[in-house]
Amino acid sequence: MPNPAILVVDDDPDVLRAIARDLRRRYGQDYRILRASSAAEALTALDELHERGDPVALLLSDQRMPRMNGVEFLREAMQRFPRSKRALLTAYADTQAAIDAINQSQVDYYLLKPWDPPEERLYPVLDDLLDEWRATFRPGYGGVRVVGSRWSSEAHGLKDFLARNAVPYQFIDAESDEADELVQGAALPLVILPEGERLESPSPAEVAERLGLRTSADAEFYDLAIVGGGPAGLAAAVYGASEGLRTVLIEREAPGGQAGTSSRIENYLGFPSGLSGADLARRAVAQAERFGVEIIAPREVEGLTVDGPYKRLRLADGSEVSCHVLMLATGVAWRQLPADGAERFAGRGVYYGATMTEALGCKDEVVYIVGAGNSAGQAAMYFAEYARRVVMLIRGDDLGAKMSHYLVERIEAHERIDVLLHTEVAECRGDGHLERLVLEHQTTGERTEVDGSYLFVFIGAAPHTDWLDGLVERDERGFVITGPDLAEHHLDGWPLERAPFLLEANVPGIFVAGDVRHESVKRVASAVGEGSVAVHFMHRHLATL
């Protein structure tokens, strides 16, 4: 496969020459730098690249061009290469147009002219965009191949696992001619590793081991053990390890947690064009590993015992990890859809969270989304770039009751998104996979059957804390109670003279952060804040041991 292309478009020959020179100097060894002097010329070049199957990593376009401006060009280009990164090169006077493009046209970033020095004003931005593209790039060959039915829940689970762990893969539909040559009677789904090893109906854990992902701890004892690899857990890992604590993080699925499945996080400070949950997780994992954090995934924790100052975690494979300080950052999971047939079609048309691995399959389809929070709204915006139409199903009477104002405005203005209020899914129907939905109006009780093969669910949240029963105090819904929220009867066995710290549970040395904590703020920024602040209290606790 040839090197991925970076295509730069500008009708000013001097600017085009200068930007191409700077791009070639930085990226010329790993990417092909292509130039076009107009949008029409650039689209022709993209058509040729698409026909050859050549990858395009980045599109960088001037805004002010005759006949077709930069925003219009990037919108057209997206139809040919939907996964390429897109950036505008603008004059200061065009800043508002660039911001509007980010809000409305899925442009990833804008850069101001002049960009000198490029080491400060050009390369850092493009480095981030290209790193994110690389993390999600699916090569046509040479990587992992997954052969299975598009409606197989097992195949969906493997695709989702590989994508969330940033492992490049190619999915081959079992009904294709290529699959016939590869399957040869093997049980599906079939995973073919780069070296040719074939895994029939493997679990994600088996695939992880074969790929060399870390699935077991290097040591038996750590200063800090973290259960859960979402924003709170990753923040605690970064701050703990950077301050000298030997740290291990154990995640049962993939780093990033529920936030890692988000198609776009737009109100996270410091990222004006937003970033995907997968990109946030990738950056955080790299940062944690840089400080020496051991990240174990996928591996589930099944039990906890406390022996004085020591905490012992029992893992699903039978191994144990002990620590002085334990951080619980297990987050929450989406609640199951309470509709007849929903459980039967899980992974076969009914999906929980914004599973971006299914986005390309939604092309020209009608996608239904259940939920009224920010995650549901961001998913609607994301899938609207692929689907023919997106329909949001809201039980309440106001889209803005639980969703950020900026997101409500964009959804209401989007031509391919419809919102049905007072509506929920009563039944899921189909033969082998989801094919139809029965919708029920909450006020009138009227039921309507509609065709639909893709339903994405974002309702409620349930903590995974049953394994803490009898040891760590939880509220009636299973969220862990900490600090000043602990009542006197919660602390009957508290052995210290001091009161529990702000984010500490009823057991000394067990801290809690993120969505799993009682009365937490369900936002990425607050989870990161709690995870980092907890490290301060950990040091105070460790100083007394």
mmCIF file of N, CA, C and O in Angstrom, residues 363-448:
data_model
loop_
_atom_site.group_PDB
_atom_site.id
_atom_site.type_symbol
_atom_site.label_atom_id
_atom_site.label_comp_id
_atom_site.label_asym_id
_atom_site.label_seq_id
_atom_site.Cartn_x
_atom_site.Cartn_y
_atom_site.Cartn_z
ATOM 1 N N LYS A 363 -24.976 3.692 6.020
ATOM 2 C CA LYS A 363 -25.107 4.556 4.840
ATOM 3 C C LYS A 363 -26.437 4.284 4.134
ATOM 4 O O LYS A 363 -26.809 3.141 3.874
ATOM 5 N N ASP A 364 -27.176 5.366 3.894
ATOM 6 C CA ASP A 364 -28.470 5.337 3.205
ATOM 7 C C ASP A 364 -29.567 4.626 4.013
ATOM 8 O O ASP A 364 -30.625 4.317 3.483
ATOM 9 N N GLU A 365 -29.322 4.383 5.299
ATOM 10 C CA GLU A 365 -30.329 3.762 6.164
ATOM 11 C C GLU A 365 -30.974 4.830 7.058
ATOM 12 O O GLU A 365 -30.481 5.947 7.171
ATOM 13 N N VAL A 366 -32.070 4.457 7.699
ATOM 14 C CA VAL A 366 -32.670 5.296 8.727
ATOM 15 C C VAL A 366 -32.204 4.769 10.082
ATOM 16 O O VAL A 366 -32.383 3.587 10.383
ATOM 17 N N VAL A 367 -31.576 5.627 10.864
ATOM 18 C CA VAL A 367 -31.027 5.249 12.160
ATOM 19 C C VAL A 367 -31.916 5.826 13.260
ATOM 20 O O VAL A 367 -32.290 7.007 13.213
ATOM 21 N N TYR A 368 -32.247 4.993 14.257
ATOM 22 C CA TYR A 368 -33.039 5.438 15.397
ATOM 23 C C TYR A 368 -32.146 5.522 16.626
ATOM 24 O O TYR A 368 -31.305 4.644 16.863
ATOM 25 N N ILE A 369 -32.321 6.587 17.402
ATOM 26 C CA ILE A 369 -31.535 6.805 18.614
ATOM 27 C C ILE A 369 -32.483 7.030 19.781
ATOM 28 O O ILE A 369 -33.380 7.883 19.702
ATOM 29 N N VAL A 370 -32.288 6.267 20.866
ATOM 30 C CA VAL A 370 -33.097 6.412 22.065
ATOM 31 C C VAL A 370 -32.261 7.112 23.129
ATOM 32 O O VAL A 370 -31.176 6.651 23.482
ATOM 33 N N GLY A 371 -32.741 8.236 23.637
ATOM 34 C CA GLY A 371 -32.014 8.963 24.664
ATOM 35 C C GLY A 371 -32.093 10.460 24.443
ATOM 36 O O GLY A 371 -32.337 10.926 23.321
ATOM 37 N N ALA A 372 -31.893 11.221 25.538
ATOM 38 C CA ALA A 372 -32.049 12.673 25.454
ATOM 39 C C ALA A 372 -30.879 13.423 26.069
ATOM 40 O O ALA A 372 -30.962 14.630 26.256
ATOM 41 N N GLY A 373 -29.781 12.717 26.355
ATOM 42 C CA GLY A 373 -28.606 13.376 26.925
ATOM 43 C C GLY A 373 -27.604 13.776 25.862
ATOM 44 O O GLY A 373 -27.831 13.593 24.660
ATOM 45 N N ASN A 374 -26.473 14.312 26.309
ATOM 46 C CA ASN A 374 -25.445 14.754 25.377
ATOM 47 C C ASN A 374 -24.901 13.615 24.525
ATOM 48 O O ASN A 374 -24.603 13.804 23.340
ATOM 49 N N SER A 375 -24.743 12.430 25.117
ATOM 50 C CA SER A 375 -24.208 11.302 24.346
ATOM 51 C C SER A 375 -25.135 10.961 23.180
ATOM 52 O O SER A 375 -24.678 10.696 22.062
ATOM 53 N N ALA A 376 -26.441 10.972 23.435
ATOM 54 C CA ALA A 376 -27.402 10.691 22.369
ATOM 55 C C ALA A 376 -27.360 11.786 21.306
ATOM 56 O O ALA A 376 -27.416 11.503 20.105
ATOM 57 N N GLY A 377 -27.254 13.045 21.744
ATOM 58 C CA GLY A 377 -27.208 14.149 20.796
ATOM 59 C C GLY A 377 -25.970 14.108 19.916
ATOM 60 O O GLY A 377 -26.045 14.326 18.700
ATOM 61 N N GLN A 378 -24.811 13.831 20.519
ATOM 62 C CA GLN A 378 -23.583 13.738 19.728
ATOM 63 C C GLN A 378 -23.661 12.569 18.757
ATOM 64 O O GLN A 378 -23.180 12.656 17.617
ATOM 65 N N ALA A 379 -24.253 11.464 19.182
ATOM 66 C CA ALA A 379 -24.404 10.315 18.289
ATOM 67 C C ALA A 379 -25.297 10.660 17.104
ATOM 68 O O ALA A 379 -25.032 10.257 15.966
ATOM 69 N N ALA A 380 -26.365 11.405 17.363
ATOM 70 C CA ALA A 380 -27.263 11.807 16.274
ATOM 71 C C ALA A 380 -26.515 12.637 15.238
ATOM 72 O O ALA A 380 -26.658 12.416 14.025
ATOM 73 N N MET A 381 -25.704 13.589 15.707
ATOM 74 C CA MET A 381 -24.927 14.414 14.783
ATOM 75 C C MET A 381 -23.941 13.556 13.989
ATOM 76 O O MET A 381 -23.735 13.759 12.795
ATOM 77 N N TYR A 382 -23.325 12.583 14.662
ATOM 78 C CA TYR A 382 -22.322 11.740 14.010
ATOM 79 C C TYR A 382 -22.963 10.850 12.952
ATOM 80 O O TYR A 382 -22.522 10.812 11.796
ATOM 81 N N PHE A 383 -24.017 10.140 13.323
ATOM 82 C CA PHE A 383 -24.619 9.210 12.370
ATOM 83 C C PHE A 383 -25.323 9.935 11.224
ATOM 84 O O PHE A 383 -25.518 9.352 10.150
ATOM 85 N N ALA A 384 -25.703 11.191 11.432
ATOM 86 C CA ALA A 384 -26.331 11.959 10.352
ATOM 87 C C ALA A 384 -25.379 12.199 9.189
ATOM 88 O O ALA A 384 -25.824 12.495 8.072
ATOM 89 N N GLU A 385 -24.071 12.061 9.427
ATOM 90 C CA GLU A 385 -23.099 12.216 8.337
ATOM 91 C C GLU A 385 -23.080 10.982 7.437
ATOM 92 O O GLU A 385 -22.524 11.027 6.336
ATOM 93 N N TYR A 386 -23.639 9.867 7.896
ATOM 94 C CA TYR A 386 -23.627 8.623 7.125
ATOM 95 C C TYR A 386 -25.026 8.193 6.706
ATOM 96 O O TYR A 386 -25.237 7.738 5.579
ATOM 97 N N ALA A 387 -25.985 8.301 7.609
ATOM 98 C CA ALA A 387 -27.314 7.763 7.374
ATOM 99 C C ALA A 387 -28.152 8.681 6.488
ATOM 100 O O ALA A 387 -27.899 9.882 6.380
ATOM 101 N N ARG A 388 -29.190 8.093 5.891
ATOM 102 C CA ARG A 388 -30.137 8.897 5.111
ATOM 103 C C ARG A 388 -30.947 9.793 6.024
ATOM 104 O O ARG A 388 -31.246 10.935 5.687
ATOM 105 N N ARG A 389 -31.303 9.270 7.213
ATOM 106 C CA ARG A 389 -32.054 10.053 8.186
ATOM 107 C C ARG A 389 -31.803 9.481 9.575
ATOM 108 O O ARG A 389 -31.609 8.281 9.743
ATOM 109 N N VAL A 390 -31.779 10.375 10.565
ATOM 110 C CA VAL A 390 -31.635 9.976 11.958
ATOM 111 C C VAL A 390 -32.894 10.425 12.698
ATOM 112 O O VAL A 390 -33.319 11.583 12.576
ATOM 113 N N VAL A 391 -33.493 9.510 13.467
ATOM 114 C CA VAL A 391 -34.703 9.816 14.232
ATOM 115 C C VAL A 391 -34.393 9.624 15.713
ATOM 116 O O VAL A 391 -34.027 8.526 16.140
ATOM 117 N N MET A 392 -34.520 10.706 16.488
ATOM 118 C CA MET A 392 -34.311 10.644 17.924
ATOM 119 C C MET A 392 -35.647 10.399 18.620
ATOM 120 O O MET A 392 -36.639 11.098 18.348
ATOM 121 N N LEU A 393 -35.667 9.419 19.508
ATOM 122 C CA LEU A 393 -36.882 9.058 20.238
ATOM 123 C C LEU A 393 -36.728 9.520 21.680
ATOM 124 O O LEU A 393 -35.879 9.015 22.422
ATOM 125 N N ILE A 394 -37.556 10.472 22.087
ATOM 126 C CA ILE A 394 -37.451 11.111 23.402
ATOM 127 C C ILE A 394 -38.730 10.855 24.183
ATOM 128 O O ILE A 394 -39.833 11.165 23.706
ATOM 129 N N ARG A 395 -38.620 10.316 25.394
ATOM 130 C CA ARG A 395 -39.813 10.068 26.203
ATOM 131 C C ARG A 395 -40.429 11.366 26.726
ATOM 132 O O ARG A 395 -41.635 11.476 26.872
ATOM 133 N N GLY A 396 -39.593 12.360 27.013
ATOM 134 C CA GLY A 396 -40.085 13.599 27.593
ATOM 135 C C GLY A 396 -40.658 14.544 26.560
ATOM 136 O O GLY A 396 -40.840 14.208 25.386
ATOM 137 N N ASP A 397 -40.917 15.788 27.026
ATOM 138 C CA ASP A 397 -41.543 16.775 26.143
ATOM 139 C C ASP A 397 -40.592 17.885 25.733
ATOM 140 O O ASP A 397 -41.018 18.865 25.122
ATOM 141 N N ASP A 398 -39.289 17.745 26.063
ATOM 142 C CA ASP A 398 -38.351 18.822 25.766
ATOM 143 C C ASP A 398 -36.975 18.237 25.495
ATOM 144 O O ASP A 398 -36.382 17.597 26.366
ATOM 145 N N LEU A 399 -36.455 18.457 24.289
ATOM 146 C CA LEU A 399 -35.132 17.960 23.925
ATOM 147 C C LEU A 399 -34.049 18.585 24.787
ATOM 148 O O LEU A 399 -33.025 17.960 25.076
ATOM 149 N N GLY A 400 -34.258 19.806 25.239
ATOM 150 C CA GLY A 400 -33.234 20.521 25.989
ATOM 151 C C GLY A 400 -33.226 20.258 27.475
ATOM 152 O O GLY A 400 -32.427 20.857 28.203
ATOM 153 N N ALA A 401 -34.082 19.357 27.964
ATOM 154 C CA ALA A 401 -34.156 19.121 29.406
ATOM 155 C C ALA A 401 -32.856 18.550 29.962
ATOM 156 O O ALA A 401 -32.429 18.891 31.067
ATOM 157 N N LYS A 402 -32.191 17.664 29.211
ATOM 158 C CA LYS A 402 -30.971 17.017 29.686
ATOM 159 C C LYS A 402 -29.775 17.238 28.768
ATOM 160 O O LYS A 402 -28.688 16.732 29.040
ATOM 161 N N MET A 403 -29.963 18.008 27.701
ATOM 162 C CA MET A 403 -28.925 18.165 26.689
ATOM 163 C C MET A 403 -28.410 19.593 26.678
ATOM 164 O O MET A 403 -29.162 20.545 26.899
ATOM 165 N N SER A 404 -27.107 19.754 26.404
ATOM 166 C CA SER A 404 -26.503 21.089 26.335
ATOM 167 C C SER A 404 -27.162 21.918 25.234
ATOM 168 O O SER A 404 -27.529 21.401 24.171
ATOM 169 N N HIS A 405 -27.273 23.225 25.493
ATOM 170 C CA HIS A 405 -27.988 24.121 24.588
ATOM 171 C C HIS A 405 -27.383 24.121 23.188
ATOM 172 O O HIS A 405 -28.111 24.106 22.186
ATOM 173 N N TYR A 406 -26.038 24.139 23.098
ATOM 174 C CA TYR A 406 -25.402 24.220 21.778
ATOM 175 C C TYR A 406 -25.759 23.007 20.928
ATOM 176 O O TYR A 406 -25.930 23.103 19.703
ATOM 177 N N LEU A 407 -25.914 21.863 21.573
ATOM 178 C CA LEU A 407 -26.217 20.636 20.852
ATOM 179 C C LEU A 407 -27.679 20.618 20.397
ATOM 180 O O LEU A 407 -27.987 20.175 19.284
ATOM 181 N N VAL A 408 -28.564 21.118 21.242
ATOM 182 C CA VAL A 408 -29.973 21.210 20.867
ATOM 183 C C VAL A 408 -30.136 22.068 19.612
ATOM 184 O O VAL A 408 -30.870 21.707 18.684
ATOM 185 N N GLU A 409 -29.445 23.208 19.588
ATOM 186 C CA GLU A 409 -29.541 24.097 18.425
ATOM 187 C C GLU A 409 -29.098 23.396 17.143
ATOM 188 O O GLU A 409 -29.726 23.540 16.084
ATOM 189 N N ARG A 410 -28.011 22.641 17.218
ATOM 190 C CA ARG A 410 -27.504 21.974 16.014
ATOM 191 C C ARG A 410 -28.431 20.862 15.551
ATOM 192 O O ARG A 410 -28.642 20.679 14.346
ATOM 193 N N ILE A 411 -28.989 20.127 16.486
ATOM 194 C CA ILE A 411 -29.903 19.050 16.120
ATOM 195 C C ILE A 411 -31.156 19.625 15.463
ATOM 196 O O ILE A 411 -31.623 19.119 14.437
ATOM 197 N N GLU A 412 -31.707 20.674 16.047
ATOM 198 C CA GLU A 412 -32.918 21.269 15.485
ATOM 199 C C GLU A 412 -32.674 21.868 14.109
ATOM 200 O O GLU A 412 -33.601 21.932 13.291
ATOM 201 N N ALA A 413 -31.441 22.288 13.831
ATOM 202 C CA ALA A 413 -31.143 22.897 12.535
ATOM 203 C C ALA A 413 -30.712 21.880 11.484
ATOM 204 O O ALA A 413 -30.630 22.215 10.300
ATOM 205 N N HIS A 414 -30.436 20.641 11.895
ATOM 206 C CA HIS A 414 -29.902 19.648 10.956
ATOM 207 C C HIS A 414 -31.028 19.087 10.093
ATOM 208 O O HIS A 414 -32.043 18.602 10.601
ATOM 209 N N GLU A 415 -30.818 19.103 8.812
ATOM 210 C CA GLU A 415 -31.874 18.703 7.871
ATOM 211 C C GLU A 415 -32.146 17.200 7.872
ATOM 212 O O GLU A 415 -33.205 16.761 7.395
ATOM 213 N N ARG A 416 -31.219 16.388 8.374
ATOM 214 C CA ARG A 416 -31.419 14.939 8.337
ATOM 215 C C ARG A 416 -31.740 14.344 9.715
ATOM 216 O O ARG A 416 -31.720 13.124 9.878
ATOM 217 N N ILE A 417 -32.018 15.191 10.698
ATOM 218 C CA ILE A 417 -32.344 14.689 12.031
ATOM 219 C C ILE A 417 -33.773 15.078 12.392
ATOM 220 O O ILE A 417 -34.141 16.256 12.334
ATOM 221 N N ASP A 418 -34.582 14.091 12.750
ATOM 222 C CA ASP A 418 -35.937 14.321 13.243
ATOM 223 C C ASP A 418 -35.993 13.973 14.730
ATOM 224 O O ASP A 418 -35.291 13.061 15.188
ATOM 225 N N VAL A 419 -36.817 14.675 15.475
ATOM 226 C CA VAL A 419 -36.990 14.419 16.898
ATOM 227 C C VAL A 419 -38.454 14.087 17.168
ATOM 228 O O VAL A 419 -39.347 14.881 16.842
ATOM 229 N N LEU A 420 -38.716 12.916 17.755
ATOM 230 C CA LEU A 420 -40.065 12.517 18.130
ATOM 231 C C LEU A 420 -40.169 12.553 19.651
ATOM 232 O O LEU A 420 -39.539 11.739 20.346
ATOM 233 N N LEU A 421 -40.946 13.482 20.176
ATOM 234 C CA LEU A 421 -41.143 13.606 21.619
ATOM 235 C C LEU A 421 -42.230 12.642 22.092
ATOM 236 O O LEU A 421 -43.049 12.161 21.300
ATOM 237 N N HIS A 422 -42.255 12.382 23.402
ATOM 238 C CA HIS A 422 -43.265 11.501 24.019
ATOM 239 C C HIS A 422 -43.296 10.131 23.349
ATOM 240 O O HIS A 422 -44.356 9.495 23.262
ATOM 241 N N THR A 423 -42.146 9.651 22.882
ATOM 242 C CA THR A 423 -42.116 8.412 22.109
ATOM 243 C C THR A 423 -41.063 7.468 22.661
ATOM 244 O O THR A 423 -39.957 7.890 23.004
ATOM 245 N N GLU A 424 -41.400 6.191 22.753
ATOM 246 C CA GLU A 424 -40.425 5.188 23.140
ATOM 247 C C GLU A 424 -40.608 3.929 22.311
ATOM 248 O O GLU A 424 -41.629 3.760 21.632
ATOM 249 N N VAL A 425 -39.604 3.047 22.361
ATOM 250 C CA VAL A 425 -39.667 1.787 21.623
ATOM 251 C C VAL A 425 -40.416 0.769 22.477
ATOM 252 O O VAL A 425 -40.019 0.474 23.607
ATOM 253 N N ALA A 426 -41.496 0.220 21.934
ATOM 254 C CA ALA A 426 -42.274 -0.786 22.656
ATOM 255 C C ALA A 426 -41.854 -2.204 22.293
ATOM 256 O O ALA A 426 -41.939 -3.114 23.117
ATOM 257 N N GLU A 427 -41.367 -2.393 21.045
ATOM 258 C CA GLU A 427 -41.039 -3.745 20.608
ATOM 259 C C GLU A 427 -40.019 -3.684 19.474
ATOM 260 O O GLU A 427 -40.045 -2.770 18.640
ATOM 261 N N CYS A 428 -39.116 -4.664 19.454
ATOM 262 C CA CYS A 428 -38.147 -4.833 18.368
ATOM 263 C C CYS A 428 -38.485 -6.134 17.639
ATOM 264 O O CYS A 428 -38.658 -7.185 18.282
ATOM 265 N N ARG A 429 -38.558 -6.067 16.317
ATOM 266 C CA ARG A 429 -38.956 -7.236 15.538
ATOM 267 C C ARG A 429 -37.962 -7.492 14.412
ATOM 268 O O ARG A 429 -37.274 -6.586 13.943
ATOM 269 N N GLY A 430 -37.900 -8.740 13.984
ATOM 270 C CA GLY A 430 -37.028 -9.086 12.873
ATOM 271 C C GLY A 430 -36.780 -10.581 12.824
ATOM 272 O O GLY A 430 -37.148 -11.334 13.728
ATOM 273 N N ASP A 431 -36.118 -11.007 11.756
ATOM 274 C CA ASP A 431 -35.782 -12.413 11.556
ATOM 275 C C ASP A 431 -34.260 -12.528 11.522
ATOM 276 O O ASP A 431 -33.629 -12.293 10.500
ATOM 277 N N GLY A 432 -33.668 -12.849 12.660
ATOM 278 C CA GLY A 432 -32.207 -12.969 12.737
ATOM 279 C C GLY A 432 -31.504 -11.685 13.090
ATOM 280 O O GLY A 432 -30.431 -11.700 13.684
ATOM 281 N N HIS A 433 -32.089 -10.564 12.718
ATOM 282 C CA HIS A 433 -31.556 -9.254 13.092
ATOM 283 C C HIS A 433 -32.693 -8.251 13.108
ATOM 284 O O HIS A 433 -33.804 -8.533 12.636
ATOM 285 N N LEU A 434 -32.445 -7.089 13.675
ATOM 286 C CA LEU A 434 -33.484 -6.069 13.782
ATOM 287 C C LEU A 434 -33.933 -5.613 12.395
ATOM 288 O O LEU A 434 -33.101 -5.283 11.543
ATOM 289 N N GLU A 435 -35.242 -5.604 12.185
ATOM 290 C CA GLU A 435 -35.790 -5.156 10.902
ATOM 291 C C GLU A 435 -36.898 -4.118 11.073
ATOM 292 O O GLU A 435 -37.092 -3.275 10.204
ATOM 293 N N ARG A 436 -37.614 -4.177 12.226
ATOM 294 C CA ARG A 436 -38.729 -3.261 12.430
ATOM 295 C C ARG A 436 -38.810 -2.861 13.898
ATOM 296 O O ARG A 436 -38.398 -3.618 14.792
ATOM 297 N N LEU A 437 -39.358 -1.677 14.127
ATOM 298 C CA LEU A 437 -39.574 -1.174 15.481
ATOM 299 C C LEU A 437 -41.047 -0.823 15.650
ATOM 300 O O LEU A 437 -41.677 -0.297 14.725
ATOM 301 N N VAL A 438 -41.558 -1.093 16.847
ATOM 302 C CA VAL A 438 -42.901 -0.634 17.203
ATOM 303 C C VAL A 438 -42.721 0.534 18.165
ATOM 304 O O VAL A 438 -42.187 0.367 19.269
ATOM 305 N N LEU A 439 -43.154 1.720 17.734
ATOM 306 C CA LEU A 439 -43.020 2.930 18.537
ATOM 307 C C LEU A 439 -44.351 3.236 19.215
ATOM 308 O O LEU A 439 -45.419 3.109 18.595
ATOM 309 N N GLU A 440 -44.271 3.679 20.468
ATOM 310 C CA GLU A 440 -45.485 3.982 21.219
ATOM 311 C C GLU A 440 -45.460 5.420 21.704
ATOM 312 O O GLU A 440 -44.471 5.865 22.301
ATOM 313 N N HIS A 441 -46.550 6.154 21.439
ATOM 314 C CA HIS A 441 -46.681 7.527 21.913
ATOM 315 C C HIS A 441 -47.132 7.495 23.370
ATOM 316 O O HIS A 441 -48.135 6.870 23.716
ATOM 317 N N GLN A 442 -46.370 8.176 24.248
ATOM 318 C CA GLN A 442 -46.607 8.075 25.679
ATOM 319 C C GLN A 442 -47.921 8.715 26.135
ATOM 320 O O GLN A 442 -48.480 8.334 27.160
ATOM 321 N N THR A 443 -48.397 9.679 25.377
ATOM 322 C CA THR A 443 -49.626 10.377 25.772
ATOM 323 C C THR A 443 -50.873 9.682 25.255
ATOM 324 O O THR A 443 -51.828 9.435 26.001
ATOM 325 N N THR A 444 -50.868 9.327 23.981
ATOM 326 C CA THR A 444 -52.058 8.748 23.369
ATOM 327 C C THR A 444 -52.086 7.221 23.433
ATOM 328 O O THR A 444 -53.153 6.615 23.273
ATOM 329 N N GLY A 445 -50.912 6.611 23.629
ATOM 330 C CA GLY A 445 -50.838 5.157 23.613
ATOM 331 C C GLY A 445 -50.837 4.564 22.214
ATOM 332 O O GLY A 445 -50.787 3.338 22.045
ATOM 333 N N GLU A 446 -50.880 5.414 21.209
ATOM 334 C CA GLU A 446 -50.913 4.932 19.825
ATOM 335 C C GLU A 446 -49.585 4.260 19.466
ATOM 336 O O GLU A 446 -48.513 4.744 19.792
ATOM 337 N N ARG A 447 -49.671 3.134 18.758
ATOM 338 C CA ARG A 447 -48.480 2.393 18.344
ATOM 339 C C ARG A 447 -48.325 2.450 16.824
ATOM 340 O O ARG A 447 -49.312 2.357 16.085
ATOM 341 N N THR A 448 -47.063 2.580 16.387
ATOM 342 C CA THR A 448 -46.752 2.652 14.961
ATOM 343 C C THR A 448 -45.578 1.726 14.671
ATOM 344 O O THR A 448 -44.568 1.748 15.391
#
